[in-house]
Short mmCIF file of N, CA and C in Angstrom, two decimals:
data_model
loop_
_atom_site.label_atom_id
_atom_site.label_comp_id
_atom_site.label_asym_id
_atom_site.label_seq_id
_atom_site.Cartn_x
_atom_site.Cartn_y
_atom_site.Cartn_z
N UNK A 1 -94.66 -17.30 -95.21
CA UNK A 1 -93.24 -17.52 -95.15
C UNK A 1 -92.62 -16.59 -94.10
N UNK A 2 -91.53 -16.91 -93.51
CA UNK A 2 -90.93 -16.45 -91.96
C UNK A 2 -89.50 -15.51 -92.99
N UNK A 3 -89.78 -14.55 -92.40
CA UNK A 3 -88.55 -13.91 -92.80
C UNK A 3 -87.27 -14.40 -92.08
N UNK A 4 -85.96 -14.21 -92.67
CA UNK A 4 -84.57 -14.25 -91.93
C UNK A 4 -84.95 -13.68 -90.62
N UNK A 5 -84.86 -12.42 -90.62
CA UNK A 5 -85.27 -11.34 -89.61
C UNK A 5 -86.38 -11.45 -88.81
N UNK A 6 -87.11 -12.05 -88.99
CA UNK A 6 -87.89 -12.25 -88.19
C UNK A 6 -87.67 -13.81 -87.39
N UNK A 7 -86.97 -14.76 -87.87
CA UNK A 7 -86.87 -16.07 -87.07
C UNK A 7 -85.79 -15.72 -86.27
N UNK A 8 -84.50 -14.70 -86.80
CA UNK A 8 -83.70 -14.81 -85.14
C UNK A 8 -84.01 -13.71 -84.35
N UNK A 9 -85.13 -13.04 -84.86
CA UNK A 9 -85.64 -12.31 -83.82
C UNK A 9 -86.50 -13.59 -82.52
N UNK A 10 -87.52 -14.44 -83.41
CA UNK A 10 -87.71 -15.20 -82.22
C UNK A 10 -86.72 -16.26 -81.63
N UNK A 11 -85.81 -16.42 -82.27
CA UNK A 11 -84.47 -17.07 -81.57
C UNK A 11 -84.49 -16.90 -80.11
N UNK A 12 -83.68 -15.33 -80.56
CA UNK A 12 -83.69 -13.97 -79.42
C UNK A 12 -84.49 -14.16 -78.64
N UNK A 13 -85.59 -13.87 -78.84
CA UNK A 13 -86.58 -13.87 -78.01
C UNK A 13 -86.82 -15.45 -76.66
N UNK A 14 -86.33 -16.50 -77.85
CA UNK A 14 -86.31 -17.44 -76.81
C UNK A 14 -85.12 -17.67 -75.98
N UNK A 15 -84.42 -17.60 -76.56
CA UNK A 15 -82.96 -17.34 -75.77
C UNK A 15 -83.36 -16.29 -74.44
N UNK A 16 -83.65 -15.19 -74.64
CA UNK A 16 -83.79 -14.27 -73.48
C UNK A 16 -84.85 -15.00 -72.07
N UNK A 17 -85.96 -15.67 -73.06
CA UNK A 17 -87.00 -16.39 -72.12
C UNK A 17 -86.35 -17.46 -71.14
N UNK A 18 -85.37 -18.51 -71.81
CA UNK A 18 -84.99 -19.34 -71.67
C UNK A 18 -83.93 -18.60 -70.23
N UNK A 19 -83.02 -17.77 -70.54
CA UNK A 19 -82.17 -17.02 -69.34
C UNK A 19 -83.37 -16.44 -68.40
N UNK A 20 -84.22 -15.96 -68.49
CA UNK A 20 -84.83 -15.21 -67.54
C UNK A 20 -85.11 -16.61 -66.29
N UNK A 21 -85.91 -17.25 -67.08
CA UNK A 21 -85.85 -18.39 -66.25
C UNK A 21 -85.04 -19.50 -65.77
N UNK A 22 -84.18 -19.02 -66.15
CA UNK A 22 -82.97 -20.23 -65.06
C UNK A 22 -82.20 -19.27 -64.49
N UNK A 23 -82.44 -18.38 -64.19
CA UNK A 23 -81.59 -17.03 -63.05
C UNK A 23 -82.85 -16.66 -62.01
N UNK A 24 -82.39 -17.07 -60.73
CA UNK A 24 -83.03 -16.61 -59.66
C UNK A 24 -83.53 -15.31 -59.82
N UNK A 25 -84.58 -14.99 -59.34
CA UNK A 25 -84.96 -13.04 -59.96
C UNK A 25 -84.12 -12.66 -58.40
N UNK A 26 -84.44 -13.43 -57.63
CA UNK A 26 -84.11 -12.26 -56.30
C UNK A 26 -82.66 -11.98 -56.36
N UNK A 27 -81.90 -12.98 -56.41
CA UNK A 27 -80.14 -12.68 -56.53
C UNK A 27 -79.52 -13.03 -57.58
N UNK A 28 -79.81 -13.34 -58.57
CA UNK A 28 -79.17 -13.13 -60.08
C UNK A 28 -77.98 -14.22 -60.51
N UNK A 29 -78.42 -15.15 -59.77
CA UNK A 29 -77.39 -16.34 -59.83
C UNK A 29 -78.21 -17.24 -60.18
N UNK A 30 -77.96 -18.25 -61.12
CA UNK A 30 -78.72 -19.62 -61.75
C UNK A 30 -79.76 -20.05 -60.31
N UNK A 31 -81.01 -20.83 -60.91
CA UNK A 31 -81.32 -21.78 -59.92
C UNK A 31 -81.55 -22.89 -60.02
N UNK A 32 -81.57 -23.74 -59.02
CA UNK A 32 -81.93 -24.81 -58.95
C UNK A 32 -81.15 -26.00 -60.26
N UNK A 33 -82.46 -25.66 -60.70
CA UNK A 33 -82.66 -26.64 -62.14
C UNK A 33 -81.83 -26.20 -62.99
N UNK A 34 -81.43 -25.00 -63.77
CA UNK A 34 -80.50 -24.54 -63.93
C UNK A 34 -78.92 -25.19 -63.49
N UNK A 35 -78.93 -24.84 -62.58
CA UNK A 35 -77.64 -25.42 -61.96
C UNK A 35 -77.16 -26.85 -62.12
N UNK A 36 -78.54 -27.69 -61.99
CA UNK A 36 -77.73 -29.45 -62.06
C UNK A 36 -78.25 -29.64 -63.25
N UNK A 37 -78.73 -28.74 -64.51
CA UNK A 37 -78.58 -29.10 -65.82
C UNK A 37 -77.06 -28.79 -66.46
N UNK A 38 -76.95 -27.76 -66.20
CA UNK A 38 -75.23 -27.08 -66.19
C UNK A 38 -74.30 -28.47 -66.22
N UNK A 39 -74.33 -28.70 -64.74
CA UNK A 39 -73.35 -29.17 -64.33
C UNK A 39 -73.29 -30.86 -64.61
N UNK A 40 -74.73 -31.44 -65.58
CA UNK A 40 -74.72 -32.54 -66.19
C UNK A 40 -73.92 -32.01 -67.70
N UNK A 41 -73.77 -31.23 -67.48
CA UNK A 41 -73.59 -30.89 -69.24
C UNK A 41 -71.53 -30.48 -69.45
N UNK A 42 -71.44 -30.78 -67.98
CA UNK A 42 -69.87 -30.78 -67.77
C UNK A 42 -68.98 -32.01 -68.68
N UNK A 43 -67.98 -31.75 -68.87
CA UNK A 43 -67.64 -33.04 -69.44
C UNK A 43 -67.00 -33.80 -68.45
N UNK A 44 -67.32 -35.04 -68.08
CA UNK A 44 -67.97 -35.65 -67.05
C UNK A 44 -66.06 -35.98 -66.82
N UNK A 45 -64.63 -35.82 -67.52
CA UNK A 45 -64.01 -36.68 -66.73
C UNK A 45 -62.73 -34.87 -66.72
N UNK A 46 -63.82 -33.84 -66.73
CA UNK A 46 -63.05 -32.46 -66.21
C UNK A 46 -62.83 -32.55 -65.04
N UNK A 47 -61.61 -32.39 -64.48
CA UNK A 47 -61.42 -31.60 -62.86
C UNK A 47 -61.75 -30.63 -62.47
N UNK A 48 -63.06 -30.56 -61.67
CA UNK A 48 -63.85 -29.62 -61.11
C UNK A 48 -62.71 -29.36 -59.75
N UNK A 49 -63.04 -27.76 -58.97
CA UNK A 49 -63.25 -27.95 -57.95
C UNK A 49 -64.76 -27.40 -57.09
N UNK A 50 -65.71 -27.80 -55.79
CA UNK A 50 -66.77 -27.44 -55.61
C UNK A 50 -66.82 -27.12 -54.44
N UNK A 51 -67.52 -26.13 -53.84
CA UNK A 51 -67.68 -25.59 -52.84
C UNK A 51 -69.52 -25.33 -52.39
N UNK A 52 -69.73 -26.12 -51.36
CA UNK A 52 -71.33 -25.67 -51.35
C UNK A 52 -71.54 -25.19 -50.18
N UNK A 53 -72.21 -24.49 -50.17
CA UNK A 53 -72.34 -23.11 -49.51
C UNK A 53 -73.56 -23.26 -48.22
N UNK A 54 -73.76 -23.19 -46.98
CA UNK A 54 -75.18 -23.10 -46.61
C UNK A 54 -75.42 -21.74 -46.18
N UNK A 55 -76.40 -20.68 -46.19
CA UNK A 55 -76.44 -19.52 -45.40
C UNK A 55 -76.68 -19.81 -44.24
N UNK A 56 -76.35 -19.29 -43.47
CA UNK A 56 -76.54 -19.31 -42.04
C UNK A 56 -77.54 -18.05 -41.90
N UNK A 57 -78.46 -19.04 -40.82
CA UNK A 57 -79.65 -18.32 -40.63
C UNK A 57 -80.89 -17.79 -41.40
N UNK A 58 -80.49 -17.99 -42.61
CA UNK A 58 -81.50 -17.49 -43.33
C UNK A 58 -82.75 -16.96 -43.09
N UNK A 59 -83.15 -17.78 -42.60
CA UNK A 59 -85.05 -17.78 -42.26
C UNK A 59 -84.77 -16.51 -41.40
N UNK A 60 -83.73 -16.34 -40.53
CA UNK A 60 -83.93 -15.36 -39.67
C UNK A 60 -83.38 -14.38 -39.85
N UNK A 61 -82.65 -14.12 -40.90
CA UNK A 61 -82.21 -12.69 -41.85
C UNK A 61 -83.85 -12.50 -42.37
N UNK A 62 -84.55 -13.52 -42.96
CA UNK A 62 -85.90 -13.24 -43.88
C UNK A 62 -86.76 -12.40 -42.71
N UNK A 63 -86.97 -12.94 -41.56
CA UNK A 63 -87.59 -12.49 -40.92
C UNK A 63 -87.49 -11.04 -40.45
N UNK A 64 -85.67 -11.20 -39.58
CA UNK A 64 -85.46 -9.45 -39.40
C UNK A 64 -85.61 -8.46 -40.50
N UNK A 65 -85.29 -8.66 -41.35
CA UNK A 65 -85.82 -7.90 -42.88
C UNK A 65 -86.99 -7.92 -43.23
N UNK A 66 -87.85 -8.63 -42.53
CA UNK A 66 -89.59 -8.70 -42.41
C UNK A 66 -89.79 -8.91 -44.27
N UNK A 67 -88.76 -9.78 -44.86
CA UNK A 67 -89.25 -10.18 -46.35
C UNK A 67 -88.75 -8.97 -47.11
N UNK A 68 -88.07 -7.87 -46.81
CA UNK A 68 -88.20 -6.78 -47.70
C UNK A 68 -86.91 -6.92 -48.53
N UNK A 69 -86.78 -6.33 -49.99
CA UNK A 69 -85.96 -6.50 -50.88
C UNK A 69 -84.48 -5.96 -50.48
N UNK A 70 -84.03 -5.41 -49.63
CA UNK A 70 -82.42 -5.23 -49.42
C UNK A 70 -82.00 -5.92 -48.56
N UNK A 71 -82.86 -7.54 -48.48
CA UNK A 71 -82.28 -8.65 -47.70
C UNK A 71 -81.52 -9.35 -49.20
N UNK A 72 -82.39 -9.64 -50.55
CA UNK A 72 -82.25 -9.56 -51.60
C UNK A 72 -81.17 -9.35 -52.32
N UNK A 73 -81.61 -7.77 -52.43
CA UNK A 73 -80.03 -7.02 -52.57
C UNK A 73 -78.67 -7.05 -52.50
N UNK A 74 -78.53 -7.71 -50.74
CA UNK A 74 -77.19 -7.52 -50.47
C UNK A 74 -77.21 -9.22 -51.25
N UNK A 75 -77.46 -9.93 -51.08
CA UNK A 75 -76.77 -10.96 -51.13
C UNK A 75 -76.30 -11.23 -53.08
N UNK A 76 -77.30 -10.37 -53.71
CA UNK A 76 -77.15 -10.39 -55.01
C UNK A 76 -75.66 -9.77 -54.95
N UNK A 77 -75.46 -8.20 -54.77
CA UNK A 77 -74.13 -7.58 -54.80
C UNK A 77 -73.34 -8.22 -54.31
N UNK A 78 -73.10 -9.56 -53.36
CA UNK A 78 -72.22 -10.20 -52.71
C UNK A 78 -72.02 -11.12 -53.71
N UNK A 79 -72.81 -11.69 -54.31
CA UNK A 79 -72.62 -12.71 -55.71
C UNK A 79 -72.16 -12.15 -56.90
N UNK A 80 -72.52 -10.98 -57.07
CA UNK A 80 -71.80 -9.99 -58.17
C UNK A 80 -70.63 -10.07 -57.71
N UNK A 81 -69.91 -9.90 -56.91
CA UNK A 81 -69.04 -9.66 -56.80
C UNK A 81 -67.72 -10.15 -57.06
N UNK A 82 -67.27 -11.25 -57.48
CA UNK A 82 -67.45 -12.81 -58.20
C UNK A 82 -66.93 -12.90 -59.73
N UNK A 83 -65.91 -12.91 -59.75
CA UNK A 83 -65.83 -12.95 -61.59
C UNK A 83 -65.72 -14.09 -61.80
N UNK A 84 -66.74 -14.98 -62.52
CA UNK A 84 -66.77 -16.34 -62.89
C UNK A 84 -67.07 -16.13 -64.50
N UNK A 85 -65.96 -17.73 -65.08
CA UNK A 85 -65.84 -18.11 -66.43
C UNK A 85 -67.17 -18.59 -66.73
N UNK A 86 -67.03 -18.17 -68.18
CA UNK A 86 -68.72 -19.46 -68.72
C UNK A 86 -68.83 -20.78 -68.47
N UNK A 87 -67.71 -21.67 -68.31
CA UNK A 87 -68.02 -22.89 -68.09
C UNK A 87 -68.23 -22.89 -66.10
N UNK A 88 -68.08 -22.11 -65.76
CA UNK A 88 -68.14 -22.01 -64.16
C UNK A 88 -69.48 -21.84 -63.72
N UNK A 89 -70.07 -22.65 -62.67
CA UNK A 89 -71.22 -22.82 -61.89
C UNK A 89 -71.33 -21.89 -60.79
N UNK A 90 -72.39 -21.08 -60.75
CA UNK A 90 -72.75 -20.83 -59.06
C UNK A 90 -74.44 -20.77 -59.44
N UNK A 91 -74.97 -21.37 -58.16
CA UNK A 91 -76.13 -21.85 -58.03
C UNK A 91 -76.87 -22.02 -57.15
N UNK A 92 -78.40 -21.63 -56.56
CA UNK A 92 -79.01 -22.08 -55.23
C UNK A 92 -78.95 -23.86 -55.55
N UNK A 93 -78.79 -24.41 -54.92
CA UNK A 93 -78.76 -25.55 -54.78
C UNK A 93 -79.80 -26.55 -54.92
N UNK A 94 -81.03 -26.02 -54.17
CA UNK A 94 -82.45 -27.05 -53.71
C UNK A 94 -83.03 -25.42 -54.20
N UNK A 95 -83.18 -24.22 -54.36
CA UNK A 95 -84.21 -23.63 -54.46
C UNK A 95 -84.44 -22.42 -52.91
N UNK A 96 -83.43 -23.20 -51.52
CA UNK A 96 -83.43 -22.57 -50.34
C UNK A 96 -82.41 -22.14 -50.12
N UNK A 97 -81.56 -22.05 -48.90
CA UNK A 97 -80.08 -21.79 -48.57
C UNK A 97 -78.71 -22.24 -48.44
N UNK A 98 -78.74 -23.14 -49.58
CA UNK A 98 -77.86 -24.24 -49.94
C UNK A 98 -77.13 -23.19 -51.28
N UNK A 99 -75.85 -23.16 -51.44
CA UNK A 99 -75.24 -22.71 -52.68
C UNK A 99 -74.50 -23.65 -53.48
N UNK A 100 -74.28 -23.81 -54.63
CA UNK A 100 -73.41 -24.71 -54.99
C UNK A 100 -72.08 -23.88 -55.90
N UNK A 101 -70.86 -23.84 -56.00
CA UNK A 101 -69.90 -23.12 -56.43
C UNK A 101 -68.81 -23.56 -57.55
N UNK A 102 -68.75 -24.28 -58.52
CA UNK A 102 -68.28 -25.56 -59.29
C UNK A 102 -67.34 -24.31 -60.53
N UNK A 103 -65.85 -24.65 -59.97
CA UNK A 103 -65.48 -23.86 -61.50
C UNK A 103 -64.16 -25.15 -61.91
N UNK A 104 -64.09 -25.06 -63.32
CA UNK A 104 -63.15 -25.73 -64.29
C UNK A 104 -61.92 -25.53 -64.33
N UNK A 105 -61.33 -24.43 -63.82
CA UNK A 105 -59.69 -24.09 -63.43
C UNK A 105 -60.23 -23.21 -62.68
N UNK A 106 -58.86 -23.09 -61.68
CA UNK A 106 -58.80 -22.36 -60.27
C UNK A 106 -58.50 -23.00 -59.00
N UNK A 107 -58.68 -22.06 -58.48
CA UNK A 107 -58.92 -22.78 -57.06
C UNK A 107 -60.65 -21.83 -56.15
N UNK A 108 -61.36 -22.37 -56.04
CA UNK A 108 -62.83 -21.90 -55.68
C UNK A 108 -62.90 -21.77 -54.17
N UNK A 109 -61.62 -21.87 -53.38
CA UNK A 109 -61.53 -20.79 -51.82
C UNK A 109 -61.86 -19.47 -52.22
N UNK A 110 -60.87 -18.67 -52.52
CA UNK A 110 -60.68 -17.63 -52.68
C UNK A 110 -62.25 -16.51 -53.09
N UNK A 111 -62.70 -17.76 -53.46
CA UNK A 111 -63.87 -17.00 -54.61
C UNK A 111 -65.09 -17.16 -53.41
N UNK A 112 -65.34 -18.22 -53.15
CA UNK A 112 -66.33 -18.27 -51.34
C UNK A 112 -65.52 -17.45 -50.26
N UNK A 113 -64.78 -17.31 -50.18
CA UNK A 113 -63.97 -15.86 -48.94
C UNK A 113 -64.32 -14.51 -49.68
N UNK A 114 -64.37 -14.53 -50.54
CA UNK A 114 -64.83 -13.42 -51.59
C UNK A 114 -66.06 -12.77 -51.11
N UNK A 115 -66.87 -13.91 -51.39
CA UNK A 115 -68.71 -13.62 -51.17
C UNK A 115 -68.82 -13.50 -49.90
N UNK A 116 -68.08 -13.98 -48.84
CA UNK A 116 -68.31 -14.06 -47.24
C UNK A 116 -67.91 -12.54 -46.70
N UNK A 117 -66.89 -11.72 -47.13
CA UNK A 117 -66.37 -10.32 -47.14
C UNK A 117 -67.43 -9.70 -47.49
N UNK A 118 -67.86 -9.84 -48.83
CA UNK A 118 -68.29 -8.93 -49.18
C UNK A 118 -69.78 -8.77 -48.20
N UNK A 119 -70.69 -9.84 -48.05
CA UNK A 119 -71.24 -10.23 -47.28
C UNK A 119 -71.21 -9.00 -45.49
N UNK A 120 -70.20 -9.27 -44.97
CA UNK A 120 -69.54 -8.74 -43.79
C UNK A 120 -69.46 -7.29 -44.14
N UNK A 121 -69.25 -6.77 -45.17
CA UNK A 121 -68.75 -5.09 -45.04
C UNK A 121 -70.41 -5.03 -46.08
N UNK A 122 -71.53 -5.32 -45.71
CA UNK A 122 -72.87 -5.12 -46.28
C UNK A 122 -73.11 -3.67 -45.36
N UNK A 123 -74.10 -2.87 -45.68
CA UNK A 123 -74.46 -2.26 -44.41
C UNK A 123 -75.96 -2.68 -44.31
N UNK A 124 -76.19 -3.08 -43.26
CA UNK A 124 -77.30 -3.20 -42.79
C UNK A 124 -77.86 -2.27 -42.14
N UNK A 125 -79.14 -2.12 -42.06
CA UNK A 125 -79.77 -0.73 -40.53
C UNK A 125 -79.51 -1.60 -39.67
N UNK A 126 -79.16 -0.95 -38.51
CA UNK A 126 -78.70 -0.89 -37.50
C UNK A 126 -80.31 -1.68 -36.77
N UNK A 127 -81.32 -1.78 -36.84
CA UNK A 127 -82.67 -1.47 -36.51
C UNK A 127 -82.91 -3.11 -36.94
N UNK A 128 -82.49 -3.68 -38.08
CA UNK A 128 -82.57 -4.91 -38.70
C UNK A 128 -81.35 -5.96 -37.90
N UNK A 129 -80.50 -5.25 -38.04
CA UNK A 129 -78.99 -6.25 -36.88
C UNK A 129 -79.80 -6.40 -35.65
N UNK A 130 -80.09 -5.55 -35.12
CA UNK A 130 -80.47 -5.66 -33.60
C UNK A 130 -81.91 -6.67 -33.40
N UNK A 131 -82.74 -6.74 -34.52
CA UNK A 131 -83.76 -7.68 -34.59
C UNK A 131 -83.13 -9.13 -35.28
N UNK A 132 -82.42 -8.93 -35.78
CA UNK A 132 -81.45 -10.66 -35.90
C UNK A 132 -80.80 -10.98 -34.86
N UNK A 133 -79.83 -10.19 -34.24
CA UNK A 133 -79.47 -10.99 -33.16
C UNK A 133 -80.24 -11.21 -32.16
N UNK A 134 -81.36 -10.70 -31.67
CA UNK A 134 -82.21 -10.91 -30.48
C UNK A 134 -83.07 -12.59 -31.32
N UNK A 135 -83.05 -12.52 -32.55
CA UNK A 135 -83.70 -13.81 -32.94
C UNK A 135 -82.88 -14.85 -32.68
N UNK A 136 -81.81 -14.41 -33.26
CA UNK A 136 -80.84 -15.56 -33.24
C UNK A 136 -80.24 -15.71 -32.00
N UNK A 137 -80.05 -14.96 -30.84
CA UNK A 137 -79.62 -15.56 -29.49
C UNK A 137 -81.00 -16.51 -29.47
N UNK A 138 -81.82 -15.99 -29.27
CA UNK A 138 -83.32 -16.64 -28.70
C UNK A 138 -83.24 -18.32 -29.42
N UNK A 139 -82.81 -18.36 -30.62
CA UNK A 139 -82.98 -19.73 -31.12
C UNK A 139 -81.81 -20.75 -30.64
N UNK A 140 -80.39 -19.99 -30.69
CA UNK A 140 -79.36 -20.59 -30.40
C UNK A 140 -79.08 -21.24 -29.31
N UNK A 141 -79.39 -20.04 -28.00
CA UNK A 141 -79.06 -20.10 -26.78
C UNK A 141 -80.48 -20.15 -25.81
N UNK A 142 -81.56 -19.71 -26.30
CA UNK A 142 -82.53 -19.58 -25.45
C UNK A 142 -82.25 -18.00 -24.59
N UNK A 143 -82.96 -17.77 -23.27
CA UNK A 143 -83.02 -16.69 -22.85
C UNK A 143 -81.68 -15.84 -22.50
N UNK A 144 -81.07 -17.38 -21.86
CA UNK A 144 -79.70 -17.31 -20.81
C UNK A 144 -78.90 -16.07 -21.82
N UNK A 145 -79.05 -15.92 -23.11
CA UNK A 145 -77.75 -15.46 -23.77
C UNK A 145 -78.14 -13.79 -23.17
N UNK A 146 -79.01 -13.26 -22.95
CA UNK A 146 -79.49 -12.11 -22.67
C UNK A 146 -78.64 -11.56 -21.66
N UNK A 147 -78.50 -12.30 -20.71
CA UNK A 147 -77.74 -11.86 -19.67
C UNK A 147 -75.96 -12.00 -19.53
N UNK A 148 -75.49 -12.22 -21.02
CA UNK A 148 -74.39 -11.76 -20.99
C UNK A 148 -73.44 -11.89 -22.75
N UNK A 149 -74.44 -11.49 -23.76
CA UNK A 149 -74.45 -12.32 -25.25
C UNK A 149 -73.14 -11.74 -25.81
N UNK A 150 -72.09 -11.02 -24.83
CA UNK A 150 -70.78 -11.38 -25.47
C UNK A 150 -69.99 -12.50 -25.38
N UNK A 151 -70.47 -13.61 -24.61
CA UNK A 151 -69.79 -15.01 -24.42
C UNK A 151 -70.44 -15.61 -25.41
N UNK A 152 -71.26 -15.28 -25.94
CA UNK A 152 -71.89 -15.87 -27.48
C UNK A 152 -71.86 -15.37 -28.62
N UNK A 153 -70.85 -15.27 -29.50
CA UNK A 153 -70.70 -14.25 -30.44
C UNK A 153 -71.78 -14.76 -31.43
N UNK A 154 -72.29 -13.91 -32.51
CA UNK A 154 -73.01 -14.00 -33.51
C UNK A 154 -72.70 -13.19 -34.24
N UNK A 155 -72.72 -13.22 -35.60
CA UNK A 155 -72.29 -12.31 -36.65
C UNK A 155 -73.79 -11.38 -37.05
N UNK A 156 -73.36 -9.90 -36.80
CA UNK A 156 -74.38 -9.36 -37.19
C UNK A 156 -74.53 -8.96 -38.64
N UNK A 157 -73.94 -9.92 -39.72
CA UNK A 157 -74.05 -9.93 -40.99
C UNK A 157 -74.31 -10.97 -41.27
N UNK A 158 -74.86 -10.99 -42.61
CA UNK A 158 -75.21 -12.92 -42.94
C UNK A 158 -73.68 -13.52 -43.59
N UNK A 159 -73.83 -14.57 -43.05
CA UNK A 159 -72.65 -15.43 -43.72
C UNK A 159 -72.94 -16.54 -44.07
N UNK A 160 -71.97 -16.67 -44.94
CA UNK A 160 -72.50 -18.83 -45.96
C UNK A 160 -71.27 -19.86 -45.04
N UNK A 161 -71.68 -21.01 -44.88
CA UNK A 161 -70.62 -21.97 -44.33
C UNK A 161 -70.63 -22.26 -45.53
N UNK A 162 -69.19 -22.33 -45.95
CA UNK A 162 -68.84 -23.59 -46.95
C UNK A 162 -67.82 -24.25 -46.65
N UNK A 163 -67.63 -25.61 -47.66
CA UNK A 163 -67.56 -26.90 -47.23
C UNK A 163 -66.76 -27.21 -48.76
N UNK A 164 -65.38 -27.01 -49.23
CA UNK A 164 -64.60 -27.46 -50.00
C UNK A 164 -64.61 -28.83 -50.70
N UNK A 165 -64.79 -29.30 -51.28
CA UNK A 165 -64.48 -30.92 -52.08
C UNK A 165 -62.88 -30.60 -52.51
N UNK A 166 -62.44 -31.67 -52.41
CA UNK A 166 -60.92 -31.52 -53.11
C UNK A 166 -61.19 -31.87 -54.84
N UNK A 167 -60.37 -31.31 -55.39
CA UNK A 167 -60.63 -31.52 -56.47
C UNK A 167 -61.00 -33.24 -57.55
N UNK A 168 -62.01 -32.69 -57.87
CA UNK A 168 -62.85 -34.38 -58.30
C UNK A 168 -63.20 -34.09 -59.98
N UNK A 169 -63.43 -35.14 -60.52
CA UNK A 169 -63.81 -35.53 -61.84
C UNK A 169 -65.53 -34.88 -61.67
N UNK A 170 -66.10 -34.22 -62.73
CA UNK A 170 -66.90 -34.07 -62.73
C UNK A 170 -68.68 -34.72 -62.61
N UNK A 171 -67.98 -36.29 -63.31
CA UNK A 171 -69.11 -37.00 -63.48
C UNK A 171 -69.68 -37.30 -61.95
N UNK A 172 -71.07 -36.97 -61.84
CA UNK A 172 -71.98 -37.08 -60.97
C UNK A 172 -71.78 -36.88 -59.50
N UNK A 173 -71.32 -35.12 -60.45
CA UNK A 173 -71.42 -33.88 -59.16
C UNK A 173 -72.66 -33.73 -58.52
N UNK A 174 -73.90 -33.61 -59.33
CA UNK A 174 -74.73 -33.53 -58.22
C UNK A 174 -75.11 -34.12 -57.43
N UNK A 175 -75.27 -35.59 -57.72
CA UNK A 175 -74.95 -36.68 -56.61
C UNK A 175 -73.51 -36.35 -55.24
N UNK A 176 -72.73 -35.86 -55.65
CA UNK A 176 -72.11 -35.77 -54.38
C UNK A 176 -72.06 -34.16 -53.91
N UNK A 177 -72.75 -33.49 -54.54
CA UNK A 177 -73.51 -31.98 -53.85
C UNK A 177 -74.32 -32.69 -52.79
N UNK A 178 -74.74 -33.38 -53.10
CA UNK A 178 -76.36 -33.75 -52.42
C UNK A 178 -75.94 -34.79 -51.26
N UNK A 179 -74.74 -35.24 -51.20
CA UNK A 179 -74.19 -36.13 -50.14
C UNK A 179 -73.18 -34.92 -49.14
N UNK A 180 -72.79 -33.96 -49.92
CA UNK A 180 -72.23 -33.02 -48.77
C UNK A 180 -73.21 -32.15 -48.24
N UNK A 181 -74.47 -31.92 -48.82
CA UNK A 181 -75.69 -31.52 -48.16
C UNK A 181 -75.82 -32.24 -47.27
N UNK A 182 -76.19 -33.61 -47.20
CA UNK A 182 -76.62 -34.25 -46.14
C UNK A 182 -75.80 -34.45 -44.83
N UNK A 183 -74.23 -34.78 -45.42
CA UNK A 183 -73.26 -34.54 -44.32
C UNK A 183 -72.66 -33.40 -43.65
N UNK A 184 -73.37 -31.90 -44.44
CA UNK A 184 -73.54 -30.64 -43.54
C UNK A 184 -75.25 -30.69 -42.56
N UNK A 185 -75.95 -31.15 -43.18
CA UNK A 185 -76.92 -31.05 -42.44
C UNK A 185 -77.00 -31.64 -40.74
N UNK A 186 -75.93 -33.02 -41.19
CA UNK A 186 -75.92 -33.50 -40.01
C UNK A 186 -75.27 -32.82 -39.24
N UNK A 187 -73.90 -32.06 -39.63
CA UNK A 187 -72.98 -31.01 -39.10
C UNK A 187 -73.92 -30.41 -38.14
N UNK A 188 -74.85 -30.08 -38.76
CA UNK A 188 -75.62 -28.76 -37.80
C UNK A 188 -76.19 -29.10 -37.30
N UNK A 189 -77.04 -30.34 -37.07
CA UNK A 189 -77.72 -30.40 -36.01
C UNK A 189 -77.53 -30.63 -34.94
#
């Protein structure tokens, strides 16, 4: 026989299992799967508003940071930074550099200008900036930018583009996450 005490201890226990794994370990924000279970579980005729996020550059922040954890870091403290309600979403999107931003009252500018600041006043080594931008002229511009890369500005901090929805009914948000993905993707290319 299972004691009281001992079944919501394994409650607990699954509850904690259950959070560990739907929070990204590296930045502490839901992922993926997480996120478009959430946001099926909205009541489908709430007025959301959504904001999805792409990082810019990513791969080449990963790289100048050669993979090391205060690439990690900052972007976690930039998401901390963030006071979101329980019924409110923030989320990697696909698992890569896609964000998704979904809250139930508000307005969800304020809160992506939020993360983009905080983002900007990061400190980086000086040693890591200077190996991102030499990546990122090289990809953007090719050599030419070398010979004069203040006519090419680049941010020597990471920043997210986001991309506002006006405020919409909830039912089958992730379906139109996944259509402003595609119509940022085209953006960029």
């Amino acid at each position: 026989m299972i004691s009281q005490t001992s079944y919501q201890k394994r409650i607990q226990d699954l509850e904690a299992t259950i959070e560990r794994r739907s929070l990204d370990p590296a930045w502490k924000i839901q992922n993926a799967a997480a996120g478009h279970d959430q946001m099926s579980l909205l009541d489908p005729f709430a007025i959301v508003q959504v904001a999805f996020g792409d990082i810019r550059n990513l791969k080449l922040w990963n790289t100048a940071f050669a993979a090391q954890p205060p690439l990690d870091t900052i972007f976690a403290s930039a998401f901390a930074s963030i006071q979101l309600r329980a019924s409110d979403i923030f989320c990697r999107f696909d698992g890569g550099d896609q964000l998704a931003l979904v809250i139930t009252s508000g307005d969800v500018q304020p809160l992506a200008e939020r993360i983009n600041t905080e983002l900007e006043s990061a400190e980086i080594p000086h040693n890591v900036q200077k190996r991102y931008l030499a990546l990122a002229y090289r990809k953007h511009y090719g050599l030419r930018a070398w010979v004069a890369p203040w006519l090419w500005p680049i941010s020597p901090t990471p920043h997210i583009d986001w991309v506002f929805l006006p405020p919409c009914a909830a039912a089958g948000l992730v379906t139109r996450i996944k259509d402003m993905n595609g119509a940022l993707f085209t953006l960029k290319s």
